[in-house]
């Protein structure tokens, strides 16, 4: 039985460039889709946040130009002391018959503990 699920994912970039943001955003999106067996037509929306040190390019633009048709919403994460730098996070709302498999890549693997 399908239900609405929320899938979290995060990655980090090495340098704040359009190419790096694009590459890492698409990589994260594709990994979430693959590991959750999601049909892109079942995606309701995607919320995207970036840390304040990412200013060269919108991850949402990278997804859109890569063919993503889902509604996208971008925002900045709040400036919290000692937070992870150069981090891109996704929250994908999708219909699925499966439990969400949250995906953390690169340095964002250190965030994995916040899923408990």
Coordinates of C-alpha atoms in Angstrom, one line a residue:
X1 CA 0.0 0.0 0.0
X2 CA 1.5 3.3 -1.0
X3 CA 1.6 6.2 1.4
X4 CA 3.3 9.6 1.5
X5 CA 6.9 9.3 2.8
X6 CA 9.6 11.9 3.5
X7 CA 13.1 11.0 2.4
X8 CA 16.0 13.0 3.7
X9 CA 19.3 13.4 2.0
X10 CA 22.5 15.5 2.3
X11 CA 25.8 16.0 0.7
X12 CA 28.7 18.4 0.8
X13 CA 30.7 20.2 -1.8
X14 CA 34.4 20.7 -1.7
X15 CA 34.4 24.1 -3.4
X16 CA 31.6 26.6 -4.0
X17 CA 31.4 26.5 -7.8
X18 CA 28.5 25.9 -10.2
X19 CA 30.1 22.7 -11.5
X20 CA 30.6 21.2 -8.0
X21 CA 27.1 22.2 -6.8
X22 CA 25.5 20.8 -10.0
X23 CA 27.5 17.5 -9.8
X24 CA 26.8 16.9 -6.1
X25 CA 23.1 17.9 -6.3
X26 CA 22.4 15.5 -9.2
X27 CA 24.4 12.8 -7.6
X28 CA 22.4 13.1 -4.3
X29 CA 19.1 13.2 -6.2
X30 CA 19.9 10.2 -8.3
X31 CA 21.1 8.2 -5.3
X32 CA 17.9 9.0 -3.3
X33 CA 15.8 7.9 -6.3
X34 CA 17.8 4.7 -6.8
X35 CA 18.0 3.6 -3.1
X36 CA 14.3 4.3 -2.5
X37 CA 13.0 2.8 -5.8
X38 CA 11.1 6.1 -6.5
X39 CA 9.3 6.8 -9.7
X40 CA 9.9 10.5 -10.3
X41 CA 6.2 10.8 -11.2
X42 CA 5.4 9.9 -7.6
X43 CA 7.3 12.8 -6.1
X44 CA 5.1 15.5 -4.6
X45 CA 7.7 18.1 -3.9
X46 CA 11.4 18.6 -3.0
X47 CA 12.6 21.0 -0.3
X48 CA 16.3 22.0 -0.7
X49 CA 18.4 23.8 1.8
X50 CA 22.0 25.0 1.6
X51 CA 24.4 26.4 4.2
X52 CA 25.2 30.1 3.8
X53 CA 28.6 29.4 2.3
X54 CA 27.0 28.1 -0.9
X55 CA 26.4 31.1 -3.1
X56 CA 27.5 30.2 -6.7
X57 CA 24.5 28.2 -7.9
X58 CA 21.1 26.9 -6.9
X59 CA 20.9 23.1 -6.5
X60 CA 17.3 23.4 -7.6
X61 CA 18.4 24.8 -11.0
X62 CA 20.7 21.8 -11.3
X63 CA 17.8 19.4 -10.7
X64 CA 15.5 21.3 -13.0
X65 CA 18.0 21.3 -15.9
X66 CA 18.6 17.6 -15.3
X67 CA 14.9 16.9 -16.0
X68 CA 13.3 17.0 -12.6
X69 CA 9.6 18.0 -13.0
X70 CA 8.7 18.0 -9.3
X71 CA 7.9 21.3 -7.5
X72 CA 11.1 22.6 -5.9
X73 CA 11.5 25.0 -2.9
X74 CA 14.9 26.3 -1.8
X75 CA 16.0 28.1 1.4
X76 CA 19.0 28.8 3.5
X77 CA 19.7 26.9 6.7
X78 CA 20.0 29.1 9.7
X79 CA 23.5 30.3 10.7
X80 CA 24.1 27.9 13.6
X81 CA 27.5 27.8 15.3
X82 CA 29.6 24.7 14.6
X83 CA 27.3 23.4 11.9
X84 CA 28.5 21.5 8.9
X85 CA 29.9 23.8 6.1
X86 CA 29.1 23.6 2.4
X87 CA 26.1 21.3 2.9
X88 CA 23.2 20.7 0.6
X89 CA 20.1 18.9 2.1
X90 CA 17.0 17.5 0.3
X91 CA 13.7 16.6 1.7
X92 CA 11.7 14.6 -0.9
X93 CA 8.1 14.0 -0.4
X94 CA 7.0 11.0 -2.5
X95 CA 4.4 8.3 -2.6
X96 CA 5.9 4.9 -2.0
X97 CA 5.1 1.4 -0.6
X98 CA 8.5 1.3 1.0
X99 CA 10.1 2.7 4.2
X100 CA 12.3 5.8 3.5
X101 CA 16.0 5.1 3.1
X102 CA 17.7 8.4 4.0
X103 CA 20.9 9.1 2.0
X104 CA 24.0 10.9 3.3
X105 CA 27.0 11.4 1.0
X106 CA 30.5 12.8 1.4
X107 CA 31.1 14.7 4.7
X108 CA 27.3 14.7 5.3
X109 CA 27.6 11.0 6.4
X110 CA 28.4 12.6 9.8
X111 CA 24.8 13.9 9.9
X112 CA 23.4 10.3 9.7
X113 CA 23.0 10.2 13.5
X114 CA 20.2 12.8 13.3
X115 CA 17.8 10.3 11.8
X116 CA 17.2 8.4 15.0

